[in-house]
Coordinates of C-alpha atoms and ligand atoms in Angstrom, one line a residue:
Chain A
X145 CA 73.2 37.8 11.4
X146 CA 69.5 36.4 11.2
X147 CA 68.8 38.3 14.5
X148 CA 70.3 41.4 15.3
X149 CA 69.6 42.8 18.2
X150 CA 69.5 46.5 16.7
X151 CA 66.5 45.6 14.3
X152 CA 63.4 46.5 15.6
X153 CA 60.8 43.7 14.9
X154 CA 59.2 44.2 11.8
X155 CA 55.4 42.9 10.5
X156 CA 56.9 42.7 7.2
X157 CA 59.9 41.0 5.7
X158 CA 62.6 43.6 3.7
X159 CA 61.6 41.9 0.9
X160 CA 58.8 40.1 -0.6
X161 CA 58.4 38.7 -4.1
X162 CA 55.5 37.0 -5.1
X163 CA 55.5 34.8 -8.3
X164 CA 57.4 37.7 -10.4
X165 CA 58.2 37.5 -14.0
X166 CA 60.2 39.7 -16.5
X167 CA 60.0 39.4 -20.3
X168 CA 62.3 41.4 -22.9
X169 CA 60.4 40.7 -25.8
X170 CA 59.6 37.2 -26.4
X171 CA 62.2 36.0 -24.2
X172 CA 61.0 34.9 -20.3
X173 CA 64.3 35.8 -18.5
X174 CA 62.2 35.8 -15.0
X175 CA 59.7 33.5 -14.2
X176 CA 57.6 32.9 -11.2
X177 CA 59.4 33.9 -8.7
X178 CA 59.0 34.1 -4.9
X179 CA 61.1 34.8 -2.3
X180 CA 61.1 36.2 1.1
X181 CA 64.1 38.0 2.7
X182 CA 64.1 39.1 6.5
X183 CA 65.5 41.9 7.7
X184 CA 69.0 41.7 8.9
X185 CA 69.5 38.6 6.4
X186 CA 72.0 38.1 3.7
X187 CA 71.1 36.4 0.7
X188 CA 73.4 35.4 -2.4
X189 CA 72.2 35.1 -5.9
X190 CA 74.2 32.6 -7.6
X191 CA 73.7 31.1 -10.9
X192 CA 75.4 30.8 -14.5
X193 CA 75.7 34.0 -16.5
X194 CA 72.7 35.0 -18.2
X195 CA 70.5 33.3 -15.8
X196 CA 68.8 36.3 -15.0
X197 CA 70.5 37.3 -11.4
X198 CA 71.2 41.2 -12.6
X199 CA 67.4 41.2 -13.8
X200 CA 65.9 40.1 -10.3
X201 CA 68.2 42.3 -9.1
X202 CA 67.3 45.4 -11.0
X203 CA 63.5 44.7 -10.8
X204 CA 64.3 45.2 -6.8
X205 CA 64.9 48.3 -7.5
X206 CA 62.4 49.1 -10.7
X207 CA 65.4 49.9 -12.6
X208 CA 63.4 47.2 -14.9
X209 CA 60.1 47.0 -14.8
X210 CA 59.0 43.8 -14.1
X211 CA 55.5 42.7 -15.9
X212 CA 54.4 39.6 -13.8
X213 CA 53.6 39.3 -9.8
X214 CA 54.4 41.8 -7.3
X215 CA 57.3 43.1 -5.3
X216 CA 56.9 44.7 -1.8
X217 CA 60.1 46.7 -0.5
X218 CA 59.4 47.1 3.6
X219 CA 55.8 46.5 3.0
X220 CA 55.2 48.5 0.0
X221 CA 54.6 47.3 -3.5
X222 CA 57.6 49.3 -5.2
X223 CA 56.9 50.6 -8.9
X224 CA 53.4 49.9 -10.0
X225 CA 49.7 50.6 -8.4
X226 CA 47.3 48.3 -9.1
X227 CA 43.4 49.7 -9.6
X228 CA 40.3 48.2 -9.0
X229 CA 40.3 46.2 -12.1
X230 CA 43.9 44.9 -11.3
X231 CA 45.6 46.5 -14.1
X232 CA 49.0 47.7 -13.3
X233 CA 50.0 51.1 -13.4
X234 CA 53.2 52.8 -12.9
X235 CA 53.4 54.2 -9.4
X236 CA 53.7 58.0 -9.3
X237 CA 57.7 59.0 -9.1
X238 CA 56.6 60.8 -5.7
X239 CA 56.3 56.8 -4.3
X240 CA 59.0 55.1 -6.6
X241 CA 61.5 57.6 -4.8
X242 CA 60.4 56.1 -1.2
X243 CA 60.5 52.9 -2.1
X244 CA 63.6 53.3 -3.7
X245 CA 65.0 55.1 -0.4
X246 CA 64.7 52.3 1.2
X247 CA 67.4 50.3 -1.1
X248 CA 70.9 51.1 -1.7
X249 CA 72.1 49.9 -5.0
X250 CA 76.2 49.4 -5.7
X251 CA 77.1 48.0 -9.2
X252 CA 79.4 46.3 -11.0
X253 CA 81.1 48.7 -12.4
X254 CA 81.1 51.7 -9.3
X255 CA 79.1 53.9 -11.7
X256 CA 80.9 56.7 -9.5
X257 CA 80.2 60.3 -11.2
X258 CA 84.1 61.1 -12.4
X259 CA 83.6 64.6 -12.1
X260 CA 83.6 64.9 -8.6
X261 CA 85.5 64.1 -5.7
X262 CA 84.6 60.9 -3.6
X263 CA 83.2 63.2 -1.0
X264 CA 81.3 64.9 -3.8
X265 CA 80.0 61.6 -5.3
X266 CA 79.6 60.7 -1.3
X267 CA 77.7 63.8 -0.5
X268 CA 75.6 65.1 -3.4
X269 CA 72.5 62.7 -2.7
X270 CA 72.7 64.5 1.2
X271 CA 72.8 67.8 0.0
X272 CA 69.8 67.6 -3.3
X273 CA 67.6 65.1 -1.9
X274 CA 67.9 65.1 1.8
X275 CA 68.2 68.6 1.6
X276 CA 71.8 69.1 4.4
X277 CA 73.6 72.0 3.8
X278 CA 77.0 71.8 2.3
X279 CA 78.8 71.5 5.9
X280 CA 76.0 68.7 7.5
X281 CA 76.5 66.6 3.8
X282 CA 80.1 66.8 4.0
X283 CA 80.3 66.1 7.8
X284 CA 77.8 63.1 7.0
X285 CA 79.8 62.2 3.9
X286 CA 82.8 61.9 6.0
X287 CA 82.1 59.6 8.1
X288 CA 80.1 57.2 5.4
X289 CA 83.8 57.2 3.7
X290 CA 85.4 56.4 7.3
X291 CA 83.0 53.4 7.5
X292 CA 84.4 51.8 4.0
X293 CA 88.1 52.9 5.6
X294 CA 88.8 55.9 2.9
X295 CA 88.6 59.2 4.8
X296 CA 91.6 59.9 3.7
X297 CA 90.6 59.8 -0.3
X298 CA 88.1 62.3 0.3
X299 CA 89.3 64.8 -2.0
X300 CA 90.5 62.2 -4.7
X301 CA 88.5 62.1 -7.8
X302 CA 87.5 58.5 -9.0
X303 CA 90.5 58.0 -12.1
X304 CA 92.8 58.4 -9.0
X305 CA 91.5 55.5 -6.9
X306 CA 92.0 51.8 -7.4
X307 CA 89.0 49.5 -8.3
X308 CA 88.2 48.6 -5.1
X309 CA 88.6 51.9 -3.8
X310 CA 85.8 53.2 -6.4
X311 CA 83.9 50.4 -5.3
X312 CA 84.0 51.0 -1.5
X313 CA 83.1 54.9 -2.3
X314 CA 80.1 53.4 -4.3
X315 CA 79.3 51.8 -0.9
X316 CA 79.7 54.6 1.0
X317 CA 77.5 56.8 -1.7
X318 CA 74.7 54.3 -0.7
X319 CA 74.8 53.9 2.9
X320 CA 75.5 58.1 3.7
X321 CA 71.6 57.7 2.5
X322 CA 71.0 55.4 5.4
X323 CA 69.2 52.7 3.4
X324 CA 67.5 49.9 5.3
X325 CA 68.6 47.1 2.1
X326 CA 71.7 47.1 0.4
X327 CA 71.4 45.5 -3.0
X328 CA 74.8 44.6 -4.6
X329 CA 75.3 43.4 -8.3
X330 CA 78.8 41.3 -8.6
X331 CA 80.5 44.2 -6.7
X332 CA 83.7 42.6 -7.0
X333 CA 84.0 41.1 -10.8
X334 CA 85.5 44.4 -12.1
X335 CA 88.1 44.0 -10.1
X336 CA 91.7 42.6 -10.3
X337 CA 92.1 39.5 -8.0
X338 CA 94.5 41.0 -5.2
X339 CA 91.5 44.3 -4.8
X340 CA 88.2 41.7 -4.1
X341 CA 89.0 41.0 -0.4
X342 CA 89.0 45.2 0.6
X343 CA 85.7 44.9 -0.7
X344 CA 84.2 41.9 0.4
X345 CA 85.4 42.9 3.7
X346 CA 84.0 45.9 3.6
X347 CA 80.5 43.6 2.8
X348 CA 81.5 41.1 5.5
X349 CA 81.5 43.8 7.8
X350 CA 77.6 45.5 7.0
X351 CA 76.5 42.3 7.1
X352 CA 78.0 41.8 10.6
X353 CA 76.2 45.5 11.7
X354 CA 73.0 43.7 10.6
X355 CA 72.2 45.0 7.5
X356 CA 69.9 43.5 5.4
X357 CA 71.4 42.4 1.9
X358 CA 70.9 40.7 -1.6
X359 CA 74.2 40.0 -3.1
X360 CA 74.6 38.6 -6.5
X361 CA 78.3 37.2 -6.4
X362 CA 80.2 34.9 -8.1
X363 CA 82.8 34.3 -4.9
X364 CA 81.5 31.4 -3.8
X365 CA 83.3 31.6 -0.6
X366 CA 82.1 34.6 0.1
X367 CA 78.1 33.6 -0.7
X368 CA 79.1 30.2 1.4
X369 CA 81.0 32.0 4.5
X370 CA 78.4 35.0 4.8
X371 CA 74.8 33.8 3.2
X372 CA 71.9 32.7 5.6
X373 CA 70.0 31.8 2.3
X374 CA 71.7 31.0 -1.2
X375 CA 69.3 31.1 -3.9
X376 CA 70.5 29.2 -7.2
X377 CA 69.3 30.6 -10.5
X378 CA 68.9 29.0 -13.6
X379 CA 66.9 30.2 -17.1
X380 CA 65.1 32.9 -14.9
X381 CA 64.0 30.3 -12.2
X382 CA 65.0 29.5 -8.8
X383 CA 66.0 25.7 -8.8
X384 CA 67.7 25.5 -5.2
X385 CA 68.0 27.7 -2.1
X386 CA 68.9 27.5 1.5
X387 CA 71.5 27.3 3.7
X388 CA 74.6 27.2 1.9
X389 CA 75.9 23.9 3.6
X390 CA 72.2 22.8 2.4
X391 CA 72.8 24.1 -1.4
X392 CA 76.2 23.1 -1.9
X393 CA 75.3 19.6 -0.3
X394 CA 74.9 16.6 -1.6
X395 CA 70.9 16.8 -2.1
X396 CA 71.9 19.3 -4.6
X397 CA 70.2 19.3 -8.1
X398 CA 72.2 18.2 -10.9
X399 CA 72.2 21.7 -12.4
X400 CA 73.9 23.1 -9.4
X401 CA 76.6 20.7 -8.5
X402 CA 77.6 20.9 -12.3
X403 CA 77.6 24.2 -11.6
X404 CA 79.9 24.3 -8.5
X405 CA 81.9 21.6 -10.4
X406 CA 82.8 24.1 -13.4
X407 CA 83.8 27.1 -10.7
X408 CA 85.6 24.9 -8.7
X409 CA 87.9 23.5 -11.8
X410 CA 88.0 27.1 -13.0
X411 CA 89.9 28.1 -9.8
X412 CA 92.2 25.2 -9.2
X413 CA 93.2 26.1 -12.7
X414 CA 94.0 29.8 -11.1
X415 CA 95.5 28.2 -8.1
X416 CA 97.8 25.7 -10.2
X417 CA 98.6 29.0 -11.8
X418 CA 99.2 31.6 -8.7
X419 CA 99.5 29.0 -5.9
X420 CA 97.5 31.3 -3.5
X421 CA 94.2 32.3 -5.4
X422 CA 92.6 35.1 -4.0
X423 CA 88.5 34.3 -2.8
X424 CA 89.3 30.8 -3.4
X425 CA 86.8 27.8 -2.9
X426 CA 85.6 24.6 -1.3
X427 CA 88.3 21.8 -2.5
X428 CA 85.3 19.6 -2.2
X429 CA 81.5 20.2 -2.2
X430 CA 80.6 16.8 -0.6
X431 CA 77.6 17.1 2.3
X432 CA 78.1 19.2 4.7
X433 CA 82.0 20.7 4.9
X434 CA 81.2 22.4 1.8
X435 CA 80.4 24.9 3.0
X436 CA 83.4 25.2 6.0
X437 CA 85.9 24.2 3.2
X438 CA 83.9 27.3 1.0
X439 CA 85.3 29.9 3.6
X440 CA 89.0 28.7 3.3
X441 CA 91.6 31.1 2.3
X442 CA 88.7 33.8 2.0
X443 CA 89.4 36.6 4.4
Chain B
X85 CA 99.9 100.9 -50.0
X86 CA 98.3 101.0 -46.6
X87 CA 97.1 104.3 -45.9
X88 CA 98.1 104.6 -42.0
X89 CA 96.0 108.1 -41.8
X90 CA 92.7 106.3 -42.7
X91 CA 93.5 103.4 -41.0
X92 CA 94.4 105.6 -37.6
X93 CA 91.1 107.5 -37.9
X94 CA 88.9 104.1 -38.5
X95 CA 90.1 102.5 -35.2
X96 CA 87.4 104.2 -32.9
X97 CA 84.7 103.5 -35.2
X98 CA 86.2 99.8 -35.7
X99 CA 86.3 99.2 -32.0
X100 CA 82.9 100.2 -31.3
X101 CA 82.3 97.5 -34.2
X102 CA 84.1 95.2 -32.6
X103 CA 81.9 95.4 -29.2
X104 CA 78.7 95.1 -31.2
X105 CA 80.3 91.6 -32.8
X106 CA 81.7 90.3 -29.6
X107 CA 78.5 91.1 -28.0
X108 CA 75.7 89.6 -30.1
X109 CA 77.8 86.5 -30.7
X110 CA 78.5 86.3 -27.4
X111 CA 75.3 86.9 -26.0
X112 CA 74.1 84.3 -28.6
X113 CA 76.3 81.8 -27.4
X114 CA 75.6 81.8 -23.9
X115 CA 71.9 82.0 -24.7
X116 CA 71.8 79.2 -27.0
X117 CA 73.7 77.0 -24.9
X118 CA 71.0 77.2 -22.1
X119 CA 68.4 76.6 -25.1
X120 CA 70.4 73.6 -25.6
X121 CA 70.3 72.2 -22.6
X122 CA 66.6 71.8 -22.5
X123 CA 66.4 70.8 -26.4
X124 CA 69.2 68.0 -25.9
X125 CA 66.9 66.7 -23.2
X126 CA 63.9 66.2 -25.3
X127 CA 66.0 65.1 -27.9
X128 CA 67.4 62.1 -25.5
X129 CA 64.1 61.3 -23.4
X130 CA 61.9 58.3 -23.5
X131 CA 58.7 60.0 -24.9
X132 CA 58.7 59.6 -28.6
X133 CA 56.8 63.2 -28.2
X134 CA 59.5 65.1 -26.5
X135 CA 62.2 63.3 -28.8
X136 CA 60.2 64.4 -32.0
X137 CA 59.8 67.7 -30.3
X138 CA 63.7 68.2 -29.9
X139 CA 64.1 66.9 -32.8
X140 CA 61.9 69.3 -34.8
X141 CA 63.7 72.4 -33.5
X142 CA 67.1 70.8 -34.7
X143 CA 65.8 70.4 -38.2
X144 CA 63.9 74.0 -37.8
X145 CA 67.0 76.1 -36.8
X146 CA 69.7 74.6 -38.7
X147 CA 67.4 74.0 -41.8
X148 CA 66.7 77.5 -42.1
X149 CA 70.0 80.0 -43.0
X150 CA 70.3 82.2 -40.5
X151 CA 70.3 85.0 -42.4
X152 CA 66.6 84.5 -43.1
X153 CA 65.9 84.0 -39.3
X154 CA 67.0 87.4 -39.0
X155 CA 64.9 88.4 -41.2
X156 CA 61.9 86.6 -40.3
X157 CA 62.7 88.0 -36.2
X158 CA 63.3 91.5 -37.3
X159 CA 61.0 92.2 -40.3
X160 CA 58.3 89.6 -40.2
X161 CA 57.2 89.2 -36.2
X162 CA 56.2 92.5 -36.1
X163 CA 53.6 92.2 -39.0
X164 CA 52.2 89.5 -37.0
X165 CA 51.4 91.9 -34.2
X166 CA 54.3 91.0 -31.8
X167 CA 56.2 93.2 -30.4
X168 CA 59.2 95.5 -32.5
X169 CA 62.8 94.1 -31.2
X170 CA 65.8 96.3 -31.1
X171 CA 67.9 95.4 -33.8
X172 CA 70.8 94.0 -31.1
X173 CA 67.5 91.9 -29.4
X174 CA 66.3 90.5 -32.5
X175 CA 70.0 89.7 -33.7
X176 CA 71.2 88.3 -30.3
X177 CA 67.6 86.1 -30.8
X178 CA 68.6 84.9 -33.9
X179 CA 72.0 84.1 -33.1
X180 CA 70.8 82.4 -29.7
X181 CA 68.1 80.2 -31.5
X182 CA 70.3 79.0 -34.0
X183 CA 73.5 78.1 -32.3
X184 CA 71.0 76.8 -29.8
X185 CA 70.2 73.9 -32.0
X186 CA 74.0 73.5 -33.3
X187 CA 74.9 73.2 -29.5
X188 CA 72.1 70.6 -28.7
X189 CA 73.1 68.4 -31.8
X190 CA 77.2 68.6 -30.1
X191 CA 75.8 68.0 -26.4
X192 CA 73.9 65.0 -27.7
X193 CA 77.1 63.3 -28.4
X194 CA 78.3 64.1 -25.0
X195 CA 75.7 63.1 -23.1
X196 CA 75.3 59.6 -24.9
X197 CA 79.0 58.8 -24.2
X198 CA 78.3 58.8 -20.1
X199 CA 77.7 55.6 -19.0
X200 CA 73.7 54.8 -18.2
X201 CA 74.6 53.6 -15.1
X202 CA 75.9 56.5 -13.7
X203 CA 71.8 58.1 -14.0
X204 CA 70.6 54.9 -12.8
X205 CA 73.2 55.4 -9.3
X206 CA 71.0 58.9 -9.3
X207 CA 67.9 58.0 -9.7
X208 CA 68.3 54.9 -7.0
X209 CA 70.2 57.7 -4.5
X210 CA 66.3 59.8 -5.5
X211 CA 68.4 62.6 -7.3
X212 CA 65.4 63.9 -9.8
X213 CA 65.8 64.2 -13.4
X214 CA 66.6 68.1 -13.7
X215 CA 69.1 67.8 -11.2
X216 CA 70.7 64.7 -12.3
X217 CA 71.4 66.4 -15.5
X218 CA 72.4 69.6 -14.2
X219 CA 74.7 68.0 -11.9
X220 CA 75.5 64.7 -13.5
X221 CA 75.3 64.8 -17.1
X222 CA 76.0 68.3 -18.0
X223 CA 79.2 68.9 -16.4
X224 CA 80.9 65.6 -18.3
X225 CA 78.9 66.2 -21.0
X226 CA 80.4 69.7 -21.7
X227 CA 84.2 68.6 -20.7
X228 CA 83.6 65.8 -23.5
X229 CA 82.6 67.8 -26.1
X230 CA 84.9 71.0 -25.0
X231 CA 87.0 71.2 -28.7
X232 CA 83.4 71.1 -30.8
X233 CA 81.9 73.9 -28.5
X234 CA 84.8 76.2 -28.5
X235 CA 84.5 75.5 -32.6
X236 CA 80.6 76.4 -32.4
X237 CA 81.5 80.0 -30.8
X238 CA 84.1 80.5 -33.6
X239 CA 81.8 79.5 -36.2
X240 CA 79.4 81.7 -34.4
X241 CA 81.6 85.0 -34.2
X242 CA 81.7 84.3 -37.9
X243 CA 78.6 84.1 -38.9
X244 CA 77.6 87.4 -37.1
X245 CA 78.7 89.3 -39.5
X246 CA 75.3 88.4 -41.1
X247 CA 73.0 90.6 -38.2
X248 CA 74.4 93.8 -40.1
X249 CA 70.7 93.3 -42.1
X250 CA 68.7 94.3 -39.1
X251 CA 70.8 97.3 -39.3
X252 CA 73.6 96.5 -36.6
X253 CA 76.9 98.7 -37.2
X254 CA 78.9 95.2 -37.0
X255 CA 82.7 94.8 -38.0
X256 CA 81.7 94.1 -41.3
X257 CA 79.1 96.7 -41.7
X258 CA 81.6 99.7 -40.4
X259 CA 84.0 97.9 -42.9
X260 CA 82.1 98.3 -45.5
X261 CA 80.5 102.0 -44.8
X262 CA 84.6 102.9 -44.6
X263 CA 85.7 100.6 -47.8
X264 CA 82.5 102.5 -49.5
X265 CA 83.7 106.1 -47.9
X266 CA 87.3 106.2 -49.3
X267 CA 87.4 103.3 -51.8
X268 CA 90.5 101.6 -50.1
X269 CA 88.5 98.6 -50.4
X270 CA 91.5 96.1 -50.2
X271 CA 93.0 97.9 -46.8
X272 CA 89.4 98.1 -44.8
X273 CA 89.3 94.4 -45.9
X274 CA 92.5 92.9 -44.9
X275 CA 91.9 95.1 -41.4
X276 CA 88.5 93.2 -41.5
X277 CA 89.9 89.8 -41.9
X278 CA 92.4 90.2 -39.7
X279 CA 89.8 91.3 -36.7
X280 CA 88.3 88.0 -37.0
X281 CA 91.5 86.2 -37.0
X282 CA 92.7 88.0 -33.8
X283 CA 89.4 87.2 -32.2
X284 CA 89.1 83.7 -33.2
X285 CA 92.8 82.8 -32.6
X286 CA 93.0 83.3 -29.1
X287 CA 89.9 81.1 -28.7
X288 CA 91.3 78.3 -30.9
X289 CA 94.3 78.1 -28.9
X290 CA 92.5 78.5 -25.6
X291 CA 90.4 75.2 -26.3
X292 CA 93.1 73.3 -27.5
X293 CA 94.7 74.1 -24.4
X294 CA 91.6 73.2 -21.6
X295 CA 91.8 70.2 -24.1
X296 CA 94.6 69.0 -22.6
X297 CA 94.1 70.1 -19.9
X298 CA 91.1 68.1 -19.4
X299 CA 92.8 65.4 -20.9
X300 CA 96.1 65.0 -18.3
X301 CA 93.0 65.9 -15.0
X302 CA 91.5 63.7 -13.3
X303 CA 88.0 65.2 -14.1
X304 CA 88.6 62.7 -17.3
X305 CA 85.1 61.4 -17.6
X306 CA 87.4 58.6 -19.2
X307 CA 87.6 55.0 -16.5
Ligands
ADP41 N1 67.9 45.1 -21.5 C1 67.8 43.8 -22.0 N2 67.2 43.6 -23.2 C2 67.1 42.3 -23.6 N3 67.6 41.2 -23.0 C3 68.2 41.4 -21.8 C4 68.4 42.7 -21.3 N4 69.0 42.6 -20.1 C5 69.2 41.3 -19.9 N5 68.7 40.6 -21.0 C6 68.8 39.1 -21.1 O1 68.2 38.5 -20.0 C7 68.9 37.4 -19.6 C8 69.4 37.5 -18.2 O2 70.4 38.5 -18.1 P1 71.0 38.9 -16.7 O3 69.9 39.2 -15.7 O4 72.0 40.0 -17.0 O5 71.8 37.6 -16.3 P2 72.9 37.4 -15.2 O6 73.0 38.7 -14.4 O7 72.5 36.2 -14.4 O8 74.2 37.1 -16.0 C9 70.1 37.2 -20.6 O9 69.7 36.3 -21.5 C10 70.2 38.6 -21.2 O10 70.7 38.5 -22.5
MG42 MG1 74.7 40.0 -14.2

């Protein structure tokens, strides 16, 4: 995953954030933070609710603006210009647009338009932006719904898929655009228990191609089984990352094996409950098998 | 009673009346639903400028009765050294501005009921603005708010009868010249009434059935 052969050598990493901070009003929900992510790499953002994962997220994409540091997609800052004086400026919507085609974005909850068909939702972008004519975008939409296994729903509107089906059109809506980072906000915690593996396989499977991806999750199994890096946040700071046998080890800070503690008591609760718990989790997080006992049960 | 002989001999001049109604509200509605679009954006953008902007015109066209925007079209722009309207132009203007800003205030509602996210999946994709609401936001928009428009064209169709002051022969104006011709006031009256009902019932029952329609689809901008 950290090398795919299909990835050209690059001078820049995908991603690049340099000591970046986000403020809504008086409250710091990001601050300094840096991180670096390759191309081809997966990285999970983990980290209690309201720590401030869907914020880093969003300021990825300049859906929030973030108002300290700098963040480069593929080499380019992405939202602002800085002058002479180093004052900030927002960056023309000409150059927001190509950074932004860089990234593909899926959400939470799909965010699929309802009014049209999945190959509509799948083909509009092709046809307004890229400028394909109807036949070339619906050609092209086809086969982004073949990669996430729902050629067959083309003509379906949203209300008549499952969850995970919405969600695996949201995918495909992202990569018929042929982005070079897919950015992915708790994909799978709208859905019901027995839809998250469809998805996550669909995940499991980009990653595999060598896509590069940011994935803020709360499936520990999945961030443990398919992250190069983990990244732990806590009150808008990053307080551990690494390799996930590394983060879920036993150098761990107190913060984070409290937190592992809580998720895995929440899910023996749902395995006591269901015997066989979809996405379950390590049984243990002690040094070094977490991390193999993380992917149990998973796929 | 009902004097079949006048009634018989009213019906051509009543149908051409009828075309003159159907027409300028028509027209109007069509016209101030694309002067809607455009006013319902300002009214929802960022920029306190554009919102006070949309805003203004709200407060400007449904402030102001509309029979005194006819008025102030057919009578008063001319003084100012614009141009003379036909009385259908300036009536079809009237009716267009005014239902314009009705229309904006019911699309508002629509547009703030689809979810935010849903503009932000455009704008990431690098769908622009004008599209996104063209393609995005006014399609659900309009299916949500389907009842209140269909309402807005009845309430329209009635309130035409008002353009007969820039001199339009209207259904109420040719109603009136007959009622004022051969005094059976209470016949040309009921006929008049009952136009409008036979106009504005079909369209009643046609919303409430797309209604449902929409409801049972699966266009439901609903999930
Ligand atoms: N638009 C906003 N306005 C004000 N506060 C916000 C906004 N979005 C998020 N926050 C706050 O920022 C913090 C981090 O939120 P978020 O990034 O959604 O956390 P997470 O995704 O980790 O649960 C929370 O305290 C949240 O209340
Ligand atoms: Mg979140």
């Amino acid at each position: 995953m950290s090398q795919s052969p299909t990835t050209p050598q690059a001078r820049f990493p995908a991603i690049r954030l340099d000591q970046v901070g986000k403020r809504f009003g008086d409250h710091q929900v990001l601050e300094g933070i840096d991180l670096e992510v390759a191309h081809s790499e997966v990285v999970c953002l983990i980290g209690p609710s309201g720590s401030g994962k869907s914020t880093l997220l969003r300021c990825m994409a300049f859906l929030e603006h973030y108002d300290q540091g700098e963040i480069y997609i593929e080499g380019a800052l992405i939202g602002w210009e800085i002058d002479d004086q180093g004052r900030r400026r927002r960056a023309s919507n000409r150059r927001l647009r190509q950074s932004r085609s860089n990234l593909g974005m899926v959400f939470q909850q799909f965010n699929l338009w309802p009014h049209m068909t999945a190959l509509g939702n799948v083909s509009e972008a092709l046809k307004r932006v890229k400028g394909l004519s109807r036949l070339d975008a619906e050609r092209r939409g086809r086969q982004a719904l073949e990669r996430v296994g729902l050629l067959d729903k083309a003509d379906a509107h949203p209300a008549r898929l499952s969850g995970g089906q919405q969600q695996r059109v949201a995918i495909a809506r992202a990569l018929a655009m042929e982005p070079k980072i897919m950015l992915f906000d708790e994909p799978t915690s709208a859905l019901d228990p027995e839809l998250v593996g469809e998805v996550l396989a669909v995940m499991k499977r980009l990653a595999s191609e060598g896509m590069t991806m940011v994935v803020v999750t709360h499936e520990m199994g999945f961030a443990a089984r398919m992250a190069d890096t983990l990244v732990f946040l806590d009150h808008g700071r990053i307080i551990a990352r690494g390799a996930p046998a590394q983060v879920f080890g036993e150098e761990a800070p107190p913060r984070v094996r409290q937190f592992l503690q809580d998720y895995l008591e929440r899910n023996a609760l749902l395995i006591d409950a269901n015997t066989e718990a979809p996405g379950a989790m390590p049984s243990s997080i002690s040094a070094g098998d977490g991390a193999a006992a993380a992917t149990k049960g998973m796929f | 009673m009902f004097d079949w002989t006048s009634f018989v001999h009213s019906l051509p001049l009543l149908g051409q009346a009828l075309l003159v109604t159907l027409k300028a509200s028509l027209a109007g509605n069509l016209f101030g639903f694309l002067i809607a679009i455009p006013v319902t954006a300002l009214r929802l953008s960022s920029r306190p400028l554009a919102r006070t902007l949309g805003a203004s015109y709200i407060f400007v066209f449904r402030g102001v009765p509309l029979l005194v925007q006819l008025l102030v079209i057919y009578y008063l722009l001319p003084t100012t050294g614009l141009p003379n309207l036909s009385p259908m132009t300036a009536a079809v203007l009237a009716l267009s501005l005014c239902s314009g800003a009705y229309i904006a205030e019911i699309l508002r509602g629509g547009f703030l009921a689809i979810p935010p996210g849903q503009i932000e999946a455009a704008r990431l994709l690098g769908i622009g603005a004008a599209t996104t609401l063209v393609r995005i936001e006014l399609p659900q928009a309009v299916r949500l708010t389907l009842p209140s428009l269909v309402n807005e064209l009845v309430l329209l169709i009635k309130a035409s009868a008002l353009i007969s002051v820039v001199g339009l022969a209207d259904l109420s104006r040719v109603a009136q010249n007959l009622a004022a011709s051969d005094y059976l006031f209470f016949q040309h009256y009921l006929v008049l009434a009952l136009a409008y009902c036979l106009i504005n019932l079909p369209l009643t029952f046609s919303g409430r059935l797309l209604e449902r329609h929409l409801a049972r689809s699966q266009y439901r901008a609903a999930e």
